[in-house]
Amino acid sequence: MNHLYHLVLAIVSTAWTTIAFADKPNKSFHVTIEIPKMNVSEYHRPYVASWIQDENRKAVANLAVWYQMKDSKEGAGTKWLPDLRQWWRRSGRSLEMPVDGVSGASRPAGKHSLSFALNDPRLADMPSGKYILFVEAAREVGGREVLEIAFEWPITKDFSTKVAGEEELGEVSLKLHPAE
Amino acid sequence: MNRYLVVTLLACLLTPVTGFAHKVWLRPSQTVLSGAEPWVTVDAAVSNDLFYFNHFPLSIENLQIVAPNGSLVEAQNQHKGKYRSVFDLPLQQRGTYRIAVVSDGVFASYEADGERRRWRGKAEDIATEIPSDATNLQVTENIMRVETFVTNGGPSTESLAPTGRGIELKPVTHPNDLYAGETAEFQLIVNGKPAADMKVAVIQGGTRYRNTQDETEVVTDADGKISITWNSPGMYWISTSTSDSDTSIPQATSRRLSYTATLEVLPQ
């Protein structure tokens, strides 16, 4: 019973921190990624990548890569990273994994948020222009899906949009607030 | 009956080595890899159908594998079966491996003791293997390259540097960076020089499950370049051949060159 109490407390406080974190005014580039619940007999958490491409389809910023990081004979799950086909082509294949501040363990079903400050070097270095936010998910014995959200940089006014996946991704949203 | 058999056999023997082409091919288990030390396994076969081993194994005695840093590496677990040869390759380096079966030899026909004979072998063995009193000696130089490419991590080009012998494919588009709906460009070279007017056959694998070969032919331009648009993802077989008299062996009067590559086209 005591254990359960602690667990609930831990979850609530984690959730609270996440919300509080997202609300900080200097974190003005918000992405949410929903990993849908699957009713399947064999479920593995999907590999997910999120990155930004410019108009020439060049990847200019990696926001997140979630994959199986536990060590195995085959090298910490990196063997399956090319299944994130678009990300692998545009960025992954030229990276040395793990990447600080980008790679992380695969995540369970649910909504996950990513927040970045406008002066995050990955964003601050982007020349002004049109960009596309990509979110790609690939699941072992499952499928693959890519979602895109176009946006303009730098941010001049509030921007908020969302798209919905059909198979491997739920709702993906992008919210931008210009610097105060 | 006997005479008929002899005539048939002779006809078979006199047919140029690669005349009625069964297709030769290498087929890697995958071409885009990642991880600490990923392995690929490769089938090598001769068949009419792509890429099904149902006719003859391709000899892998003359396997030439160039690692990303340009060094030659050995295949593991080499095996010749009834219908295919197989080998494994651990990709210890990051970058692109060029995996090829290269046969570089001669084909000779001659008469000795009143009989017509044929011989295949290495150029340097001509003197010892063909009787000095042979008449009507005809020697053809034969250079065949059958290859494929696999990449661990990002594609690289060091291993793709031409050897300068026979027909080779010089990438404009990297051979492990091919995607459905896009157009790839390659240059074909013969002895290192751009080869114009070469007819190149392009066939997608999976022929067993369709009624036609669906072969497309592209022809190299003045710079030896071809463009291929990939309609759908899959393994593709591209092949070309030519002959000339630019031999490197004094006894040879003509030279036959052929080139085949297996390329994987990925979905978007």
Short mmCIF file of C-alpha atoms in Angstrom, two decimals:
data_model
loop_
_atom_site.label_atom_id
_atom_site.label_comp_id
_atom_site.label_asym_id
_atom_site.label_seq_id
_atom_site.Cartn_x
_atom_site.Cartn_y
_atom_site.Cartn_z
CA MET A 1 0.00 0.00 0.00
CA ASN A 2 2.79 2.30 0.99
CA HIS A 3 4.53 1.39 -2.25
CA LEU A 4 1.51 2.26 -4.30
CA TYR A 5 1.24 5.63 -2.59
CA HIS A 6 4.84 6.43 -3.45
CA LEU A 7 4.34 5.31 -7.01
CA VAL A 8 1.29 7.55 -7.45
CA LEU A 9 3.14 10.44 -5.88
CA ALA A 10 6.05 9.88 -8.21
CA ILE A 11 3.81 9.82 -11.29
CA VAL A 12 1.91 12.91 -10.21
CA SER A 13 5.05 14.86 -9.47
CA THR A 14 6.64 13.79 -12.78
CA ALA A 15 3.55 14.90 -14.65
CA TRP A 16 3.51 18.17 -12.78
CA THR A 17 7.18 18.85 -13.55
CA THR A 18 6.55 18.16 -17.22
CA ILE A 19 3.67 20.61 -17.34
CA ALA A 20 5.55 23.22 -15.38
CA PHE A 21 8.56 22.75 -17.63
CA ALA A 22 6.46 23.18 -20.77
CA ASP A 23 4.96 26.37 -19.41
CA LYS A 24 8.22 28.18 -18.85
CA PRO A 25 8.10 31.26 -21.07
CA ASN A 26 11.60 30.79 -22.47
CA LYS A 27 10.70 27.34 -23.79
CA SER A 28 8.84 28.39 -26.85
CA PHE A 29 9.11 25.55 -29.33
CA HIS A 30 6.74 22.80 -28.19
CA VAL A 31 6.21 19.47 -29.89
CA THR A 32 3.86 16.82 -28.61
CA ILE A 33 4.02 13.27 -29.91
CA GLU A 34 1.34 10.75 -29.12
CA ILE A 35 2.25 7.09 -29.24
CA PRO A 36 -1.03 5.21 -29.66
CA LYS A 37 -2.06 2.27 -27.51
CA MET A 38 -2.05 -0.91 -29.57
CA ASN A 39 -4.22 -3.90 -29.07
CA VAL A 40 -1.77 -6.44 -30.42
CA SER A 41 -0.45 -9.73 -29.09
CA GLU A 42 3.20 -8.81 -29.53
CA TYR A 43 3.94 -5.20 -28.69
CA HIS A 44 7.27 -3.44 -28.77
CA ARG A 45 7.67 0.25 -28.15
CA PRO A 46 8.19 2.09 -31.43
CA TYR A 47 11.39 3.77 -32.49
CA VAL A 48 10.56 7.46 -32.92
CA ALA A 49 12.54 10.27 -34.50
CA SER A 50 11.70 13.96 -34.72
CA TRP A 51 13.69 16.38 -36.80
CA ILE A 52 13.47 19.57 -38.87
CA GLN A 53 14.14 19.80 -42.60
CA ASP A 54 14.63 22.87 -44.75
CA GLU A 55 13.14 23.45 -48.20
CA ASN A 56 15.95 21.47 -49.84
CA ARG A 57 15.00 18.45 -47.74
CA LYS A 58 18.17 18.81 -45.74
CA ALA A 59 17.89 17.89 -42.07
CA VAL A 60 18.92 20.95 -40.11
CA ALA A 61 18.04 19.90 -36.54
CA ASN A 62 17.50 16.65 -34.68
CA LEU A 63 14.99 17.03 -31.87
CA ALA A 64 14.62 13.49 -30.57
CA VAL A 65 15.40 9.86 -31.33
CA TRP A 66 13.90 7.25 -29.07
CA TYR A 67 15.17 3.72 -29.47
CA GLN A 68 16.03 0.55 -27.59
CA MET A 69 19.18 1.65 -25.77
CA LYS A 70 19.76 -1.43 -23.65
CA ASP A 71 23.02 -3.11 -24.54
CA SER A 72 22.81 -6.30 -26.49
CA LYS A 73 25.19 -8.26 -28.66
CA GLU A 74 23.92 -6.32 -31.65
CA GLY A 75 24.83 -2.96 -30.20
CA ALA A 76 22.15 -1.29 -28.13
CA GLY A 77 19.32 -1.48 -30.63
CA THR A 78 21.10 0.70 -33.19
CA LYS A 79 20.74 -2.17 -35.64
CA TRP A 80 17.11 -1.23 -36.25
CA LEU A 81 17.55 2.55 -36.57
CA PRO A 82 17.44 2.39 -40.40
CA ASP A 83 13.80 1.29 -40.02
CA LEU A 84 13.17 4.97 -39.39
CA ARG A 85 13.71 5.24 -43.12
CA GLN A 86 13.32 8.94 -43.76
CA TRP A 87 15.22 9.96 -40.67
CA TRP A 88 17.97 7.47 -41.44
CA ARG A 89 18.39 8.89 -44.92
CA ARG A 90 18.21 12.55 -43.97
CA SER A 91 20.23 12.43 -40.80
CA GLY A 92 20.66 9.19 -38.83
CA ARG A 93 23.13 7.44 -41.06
CA SER A 94 25.69 10.18 -40.62
CA LEU A 95 25.39 10.32 -36.82
CA GLU A 96 27.33 8.55 -34.12
CA MET A 97 24.76 7.25 -31.64
CA PRO A 98 23.90 8.12 -28.93
CA VAL A 99 23.62 11.88 -29.47
CA ASP A 100 23.59 14.08 -26.37
CA GLY A 101 20.30 15.84 -25.83
CA VAL A 102 18.69 14.01 -28.73
CA SER A 103 18.69 10.27 -28.22
CA GLY A 104 16.76 8.60 -25.46
CA ALA A 105 15.12 5.33 -24.51
CA SER A 106 12.00 4.20 -26.36
CA ARG A 107 8.79 5.43 -24.74
CA PRO A 108 5.48 3.84 -23.84
CA ALA A 109 2.08 4.66 -25.31
CA GLY A 110 0.86 8.11 -24.31
CA LYS A 111 1.50 11.78 -25.01
CA HIS A 112 5.05 12.98 -24.83
CA SER A 113 6.22 16.57 -25.06
CA LEU A 114 9.43 18.12 -26.24
CA SER A 115 10.16 21.73 -25.41
CA PHE A 116 13.00 23.86 -26.67
CA ALA A 117 14.14 27.37 -25.97
CA LEU A 118 14.20 29.68 -28.97
CA ASN A 119 17.88 30.20 -28.33
CA ASP A 120 18.57 26.46 -28.40
CA PRO A 121 21.56 26.33 -30.79
CA ARG A 122 19.73 23.84 -33.03
CA LEU A 123 16.96 26.37 -33.64
CA ALA A 124 18.90 29.60 -33.31
CA ASP A 125 21.25 28.51 -36.11
CA MET A 126 18.43 28.06 -38.63
CA PRO A 127 18.40 30.81 -41.29
CA SER A 128 14.97 32.37 -41.84
CA GLY A 129 12.79 30.40 -44.20
CA LYS A 130 10.27 27.60 -44.54
CA TYR A 131 10.79 24.41 -42.60
CA ILE A 132 9.07 21.11 -41.94
CA LEU A 133 8.87 19.33 -38.63
CA PHE A 134 9.00 15.55 -39.14
CA VAL A 135 7.93 12.85 -36.73
CA GLU A 136 8.56 9.27 -37.81
CA ALA A 137 7.71 6.08 -35.93
CA ALA A 138 8.62 2.47 -36.72
CA ARG A 139 7.60 -0.49 -34.60
CA GLU A 140 9.03 -4.01 -34.54
CA VAL A 141 6.46 -6.44 -36.04
CA GLY A 142 4.35 -3.34 -36.64
CA GLY A 143 4.31 -0.56 -39.19
CA ARG A 144 5.86 2.76 -39.93
CA GLU A 145 4.39 6.23 -40.23
CA VAL A 146 5.69 9.72 -40.91
CA LEU A 147 3.90 12.97 -40.12
CA GLU A 148 4.86 16.46 -41.21
CA ILE A 149 4.07 19.97 -40.01
CA ALA A 150 5.24 22.97 -42.04
CA PHE A 151 6.22 26.16 -40.26
CA GLU A 152 8.13 29.38 -40.84
CA TRP A 153 11.20 30.52 -39.00
CA PRO A 154 11.84 32.74 -37.16
CA ILE A 155 8.60 32.93 -35.23
CA THR A 156 6.83 36.25 -35.50
CA LYS A 157 3.46 35.34 -34.02
CA ASP A 158 1.84 32.50 -32.13
CA PHE A 159 1.57 29.38 -34.19
CA SER A 160 -0.27 26.20 -33.28
CA THR A 161 -1.19 23.25 -35.42
CA LYS A 162 -1.66 19.52 -35.15
CA VAL A 163 -1.89 16.50 -37.38
CA ALA A 164 -3.20 13.02 -36.64
CA GLY A 165 -1.57 9.73 -37.52
CA GLU A 166 -3.49 6.64 -38.53
CA GLU A 167 -1.33 3.71 -37.50
CA GLU A 168 1.86 4.18 -35.56
CA LEU A 169 1.36 7.75 -34.42
CA GLY A 170 -1.48 9.50 -32.68
CA GLU A 171 -1.71 13.27 -32.53
CA VAL A 172 1.40 15.30 -33.25
CA SER A 173 1.32 19.00 -32.50
CA LEU A 174 3.61 21.97 -32.86
CA LYS A 175 3.15 25.15 -30.80
CA LEU A 176 5.38 28.15 -31.25
CA HIS A 177 5.47 31.36 -29.23
CA PRO A 178 7.66 34.28 -30.28
CA ALA A 179 10.13 35.56 -27.68
CA GLU A 180 8.60 38.02 -25.21
CA MET B 1 20.85 -40.30 -82.66
CA ASN B 2 24.46 -40.21 -81.65
CA ARG B 3 25.37 -37.86 -84.41
CA TYR B 4 22.50 -35.58 -83.43
CA LEU B 5 23.78 -35.51 -79.87
CA VAL B 6 27.29 -34.67 -81.01
CA VAL B 7 26.03 -31.84 -83.16
CA THR B 8 23.96 -30.46 -80.30
CA LEU B 9 26.86 -30.70 -77.90
CA LEU B 10 29.14 -28.96 -80.37
CA ALA B 11 26.61 -26.21 -80.88
CA CYS B 12 26.43 -25.73 -77.13
CA LEU B 13 30.19 -25.68 -76.84
CA LEU B 14 30.62 -23.14 -79.60
CA THR B 15 28.04 -20.78 -78.18
CA PRO B 16 29.82 -17.77 -76.68
CA VAL B 17 30.31 -18.13 -72.95
CA THR B 18 27.75 -15.53 -72.02
CA GLY B 19 25.72 -15.86 -75.20
CA PHE B 20 22.30 -17.04 -74.09
CA ALA B 21 22.42 -15.18 -70.93
CA HIS B 22 21.14 -16.76 -67.88
CA LYS B 23 21.31 -13.93 -65.47
CA VAL B 24 24.16 -13.84 -63.01
CA TRP B 25 23.64 -12.04 -59.75
CA LEU B 26 24.60 -11.38 -56.18
CA ARG B 27 21.78 -10.63 -53.81
CA PRO B 28 22.57 -9.13 -50.40
CA SER B 29 20.17 -9.72 -47.51
CA GLN B 30 19.96 -5.94 -47.12
CA THR B 31 21.95 -2.94 -48.28
CA VAL B 32 21.43 -0.31 -45.60
CA LEU B 33 22.72 -1.28 -42.19
CA SER B 34 23.54 0.08 -38.78
CA GLY B 35 24.88 -1.16 -35.47
CA ALA B 36 28.14 -2.12 -33.84
CA GLU B 37 29.04 -4.82 -36.36
CA PRO B 38 26.13 -5.69 -38.62
CA TRP B 39 26.44 -8.68 -40.94
CA VAL B 40 25.07 -9.16 -44.40
CA THR B 41 24.62 -12.48 -46.07
CA VAL B 42 24.81 -12.70 -49.84
CA ASP B 43 23.41 -15.22 -52.34
CA ALA B 44 25.29 -15.73 -55.60
CA ALA B 45 23.53 -17.54 -58.42
CA VAL B 46 22.90 -17.94 -62.11
CA SER B 47 19.25 -18.17 -63.13
CA ASN B 48 16.60 -16.88 -65.49
CA ASP B 49 14.39 -15.63 -62.70
CA LEU B 50 15.27 -12.72 -60.45
CA PHE B 51 16.21 -13.26 -57.71
CA TYR B 52 15.43 -16.94 -57.35
CA PHE B 53 18.13 -19.58 -57.17
CA ASN B 54 16.76 -22.39 -59.30
CA HIS B 55 19.44 -23.13 -61.83
CA PHE B 56 23.09 -22.94 -60.94
CA PRO B 57 25.32 -21.51 -58.20
CA LEU B 58 27.63 -18.65 -59.17
CA SER B 59 31.23 -19.48 -58.37
CA ILE B 60 32.58 -17.23 -55.64
CA GLU B 61 36.20 -18.21 -56.07
CA ASN B 62 36.97 -14.77 -57.46
CA LEU B 63 35.22 -12.75 -54.83
CA GLN B 64 36.62 -9.22 -54.44
CA ILE B 65 35.26 -7.28 -51.52
CA VAL B 66 36.48 -3.73 -51.08
CA ALA B 67 35.92 -2.24 -47.62
CA PRO B 68 35.07 1.44 -47.08
CA ASN B 69 38.76 2.28 -46.49
CA GLY B 70 39.71 0.71 -49.81
CA SER B 71 41.27 -2.46 -48.40
CA LEU B 72 40.29 -5.95 -49.54
CA VAL B 73 38.40 -8.05 -46.99
CA GLU B 74 37.46 -11.75 -46.84
CA ALA B 75 33.96 -13.16 -46.84
CA GLN B 76 33.00 -15.56 -44.03
CA ASN B 77 31.13 -18.88 -44.18
CA GLN B 78 31.56 -19.40 -47.90
CA HIS B 79 29.48 -22.25 -49.19
CA LYS B 80 28.53 -23.57 -52.59
CA GLY B 81 25.18 -25.31 -52.70
CA LYS B 82 23.19 -26.96 -55.42
CA TYR B 83 21.55 -23.79 -56.68
CA ARG B 84 23.42 -20.97 -55.04
CA SER B 85 26.63 -19.94 -53.38
CA VAL B 86 26.40 -18.09 -50.10
CA PHE B 87 28.75 -16.01 -48.00
CA ASP B 88 28.55 -13.72 -45.00
CA LEU B 89 30.26 -10.41 -44.48
CA PRO B 90 30.70 -8.63 -41.15
CA LEU B 91 30.71 -4.87 -41.72
CA GLN B 92 33.44 -3.84 -39.32
CA GLN B 93 33.92 -0.43 -40.91
CA ARG B 94 31.41 2.32 -41.45
CA GLY B 95 30.71 3.23 -45.04
CA THR B 96 30.15 1.43 -48.31
CA TYR B 97 31.43 -2.04 -49.24
CA ARG B 98 31.76 -3.02 -52.88
CA ILE B 99 31.13 -6.75 -53.20
CA ALA B 100 32.06 -8.28 -56.56
CA VAL B 101 32.73 -11.52 -58.33
CA VAL B 102 35.27 -10.66 -61.00
CA SER B 103 36.37 -13.19 -63.54
CA ASP B 104 39.27 -12.00 -65.60
CA GLY B 105 40.50 -14.69 -67.94
CA VAL B 106 40.59 -16.09 -71.43
CA PHE B 107 38.56 -18.41 -73.55
CA ALA B 108 40.41 -20.31 -76.27
CA SER B 109 39.39 -22.66 -79.04
CA TYR B 110 41.86 -24.53 -81.17
CA GLU B 111 42.51 -27.71 -83.10
CA ALA B 112 45.02 -30.31 -82.01
CA ASP B 113 45.37 -33.95 -83.07
CA GLY B 114 42.60 -33.30 -85.56
CA GLU B 115 40.10 -32.35 -82.86
CA ARG B 116 38.47 -29.08 -82.00
CA ARG B 117 39.08 -28.16 -78.36
CA ARG B 118 38.10 -25.46 -75.93
CA TRP B 119 39.86 -24.13 -72.91
CA ARG B 120 39.09 -21.55 -70.26
CA GLY B 121 41.62 -20.23 -67.84
CA LYS B 122 44.05 -17.54 -66.88
CA ALA B 123 46.01 -15.64 -69.50
CA GLU B 124 49.34 -16.65 -67.98
CA ASP B 125 48.51 -20.36 -68.42
CA ILE B 126 47.97 -20.20 -72.18
CA ALA B 127 51.54 -21.25 -72.94
CA THR B 128 51.42 -24.33 -70.72
CA GLU B 129 47.80 -25.41 -71.28
CA ILE B 130 47.53 -25.08 -75.05
CA PRO B 131 49.72 -27.39 -77.14
CA SER B 132 52.35 -25.52 -79.10
CA ASP B 133 51.27 -27.30 -82.30
CA ALA B 134 47.65 -26.16 -81.96
CA THR B 135 46.14 -24.74 -85.11
CA ASN B 136 43.27 -22.34 -85.70
CA LEU B 137 43.86 -20.91 -82.25
CA GLN B 138 41.37 -18.25 -81.27
CA VAL B 139 41.74 -16.53 -77.95
CA THR B 140 39.15 -14.22 -76.45
CA GLU B 141 39.82 -12.18 -73.35
CA ASN B 142 36.88 -12.24 -70.98
CA ILE B 143 36.28 -9.82 -68.12
CA MET B 144 33.07 -10.23 -66.16
CA ARG B 145 32.09 -8.19 -63.12
CA VAL B 146 29.05 -9.08 -61.03
CA GLU B 147 28.61 -6.81 -58.06
CA THR B 148 26.49 -5.23 -55.39
CA PHE B 149 26.90 -2.63 -52.69
CA VAL B 150 26.08 -2.48 -49.00
CA THR B 151 26.50 0.39 -46.55
CA ASN B 152 26.96 0.47 -42.80
CA GLY B 153 25.98 3.97 -41.63
CA GLY B 154 26.44 6.76 -44.17
CA PRO B 155 27.33 5.99 -47.81
CA SER B 156 30.99 6.51 -48.77
CA THR B 157 32.81 6.43 -52.09
CA GLU B 158 36.40 5.26 -51.47
CA SER B 159 35.55 1.62 -52.22
CA LEU B 160 33.85 2.62 -55.48
CA ALA B 161 37.03 3.94 -57.09
CA PRO B 162 37.32 2.27 -60.53
CA THR B 163 39.93 -0.43 -61.02
CA GLY B 164 40.32 0.64 -64.64
CA ARG B 165 39.71 -2.86 -66.01
CA GLY B 166 36.59 -3.96 -67.84
CA ILE B 167 33.17 -2.35 -67.49
CA GLU B 168 32.53 -0.51 -64.25
CA LEU B 169 29.82 1.66 -62.80
CA LYS B 170 30.85 5.08 -61.57
CA PRO B 171 28.27 6.57 -59.26
CA VAL B 172 26.81 9.98 -59.77
CA THR B 173 23.97 8.91 -57.48
CA HIS B 174 25.36 6.65 -54.75
CA PRO B 175 24.27 3.01 -55.34
CA ASN B 176 23.07 2.76 -51.73
CA ASP B 177 21.05 5.97 -51.89
CA LEU B 178 18.26 4.90 -54.23
CA TYR B 179 14.61 5.62 -53.53
CA ALA B 180 11.35 4.87 -55.32
CA GLY B 181 10.05 7.74 -57.42
CA GLU B 182 13.51 9.25 -57.82
CA THR B 183 15.93 9.19 -60.72
CA ALA B 184 19.45 7.88 -60.30
CA GLU B 185 22.36 8.72 -62.53
CA PHE B 186 25.38 6.51 -63.15
CA GLN B 187 28.30 6.57 -65.52
CA LEU B 188 29.53 3.46 -67.25
CA ILE B 189 33.20 3.25 -67.98
CA VAL B 190 35.26 0.75 -69.96
CA ASN B 191 38.88 0.57 -68.88
CA GLY B 192 38.33 3.76 -66.94
CA LYS B 193 36.96 5.77 -69.86
CA PRO B 194 33.32 6.83 -70.33
CA ALA B 195 31.52 4.38 -72.61
CA ALA B 196 28.89 5.83 -74.95
CA ASP B 197 26.02 3.89 -76.59
CA MET B 198 26.05 1.01 -74.11
CA LYS B 199 22.69 -0.70 -73.83
CA VAL B 200 21.84 -1.39 -70.22
CA ALA B 201 19.03 -3.75 -69.21
CA VAL B 202 17.12 -2.90 -66.02
CA ILE B 203 14.85 -5.52 -64.47
CA GLN B 204 13.14 -5.45 -61.09
CA GLY B 205 13.26 -8.61 -58.99
CA GLY B 206 10.18 -10.67 -58.22
CA THR B 207 9.76 -11.92 -61.80
CA ARG B 208 8.07 -15.08 -60.53
CA TYR B 209 5.03 -13.10 -59.52
CA ARG B 210 4.34 -11.33 -62.79
CA ASN B 211 3.74 -12.36 -66.37
CA THR B 212 6.45 -10.36 -68.09
CA GLN B 213 10.10 -9.52 -67.50
CA ASP B 214 9.25 -5.81 -67.63
CA GLU B 215 12.75 -5.10 -68.82
CA THR B 216 13.65 -1.52 -69.59
CA GLU B 217 16.61 -0.59 -71.68
CA VAL B 218 18.58 2.57 -71.19
CA VAL B 219 21.46 3.67 -73.39
CA THR B 220 24.50 5.58 -72.21
CA ASP B 221 24.93 9.08 -73.62
CA ALA B 222 28.14 10.59 -75.00
CA ASP B 223 29.51 10.86 -71.45
CA GLY B 224 28.67 7.25 -70.70
CA LYS B 225 25.85 8.36 -68.41
CA ILE B 226 22.49 6.72 -67.83
CA SER B 227 19.48 7.84 -65.85
CA ILE B 228 17.14 5.31 -64.29
CA THR B 229 13.85 6.25 -62.65
CA TRP B 230 12.77 3.73 -60.04
CA ASN B 231 9.02 3.25 -60.18
CA SER B 232 8.75 1.11 -57.09
CA PRO B 233 10.96 -0.11 -54.26
CA GLY B 234 12.74 -3.44 -54.54
CA MET B 235 15.88 -5.17 -55.72
CA TYR B 236 16.89 -4.32 -59.28
CA TRP B 237 19.23 -6.08 -61.68
CA ILE B 238 21.11 -4.00 -64.19
CA SER B 239 23.34 -5.51 -66.82
CA THR B 240 25.31 -4.62 -69.90
CA SER B 241 27.97 -6.17 -72.08
CA THR B 242 30.17 -5.25 -75.00
CA SER B 243 33.06 -6.57 -77.01
CA ASP B 244 36.05 -4.93 -78.63
CA SER B 245 39.55 -5.72 -79.79
CA ASP B 246 41.35 -3.71 -77.13
CA THR B 247 42.94 -6.78 -75.56
CA SER B 248 45.68 -6.87 -72.97
CA ILE B 249 46.84 -10.35 -74.00
CA PRO B 250 49.02 -10.72 -77.11
CA GLN B 251 47.34 -13.96 -78.28
CA ALA B 252 43.82 -12.57 -77.92
CA THR B 253 42.15 -11.03 -80.93
CA SER B 254 38.96 -9.93 -79.22
CA ARG B 255 37.69 -9.09 -75.81
CA ARG B 256 34.31 -9.68 -74.22
CA LEU B 257 33.21 -7.56 -71.29
CA SER B 258 30.15 -7.80 -69.12
CA TYR B 259 28.82 -6.00 -66.09
CA THR B 260 25.97 -6.77 -63.73
CA ALA B 261 24.89 -5.05 -60.56
CA THR B 262 22.16 -5.65 -58.03
CA LEU B 263 20.80 -2.44 -56.56
CA GLU B 264 18.28 -1.98 -53.80
CA VAL B 265 15.69 0.78 -54.13
CA LEU B 266 14.04 1.75 -50.86
CA PRO B 267 10.55 3.10 -50.29
CA GLN B 268 10.21 6.79 -49.44
#
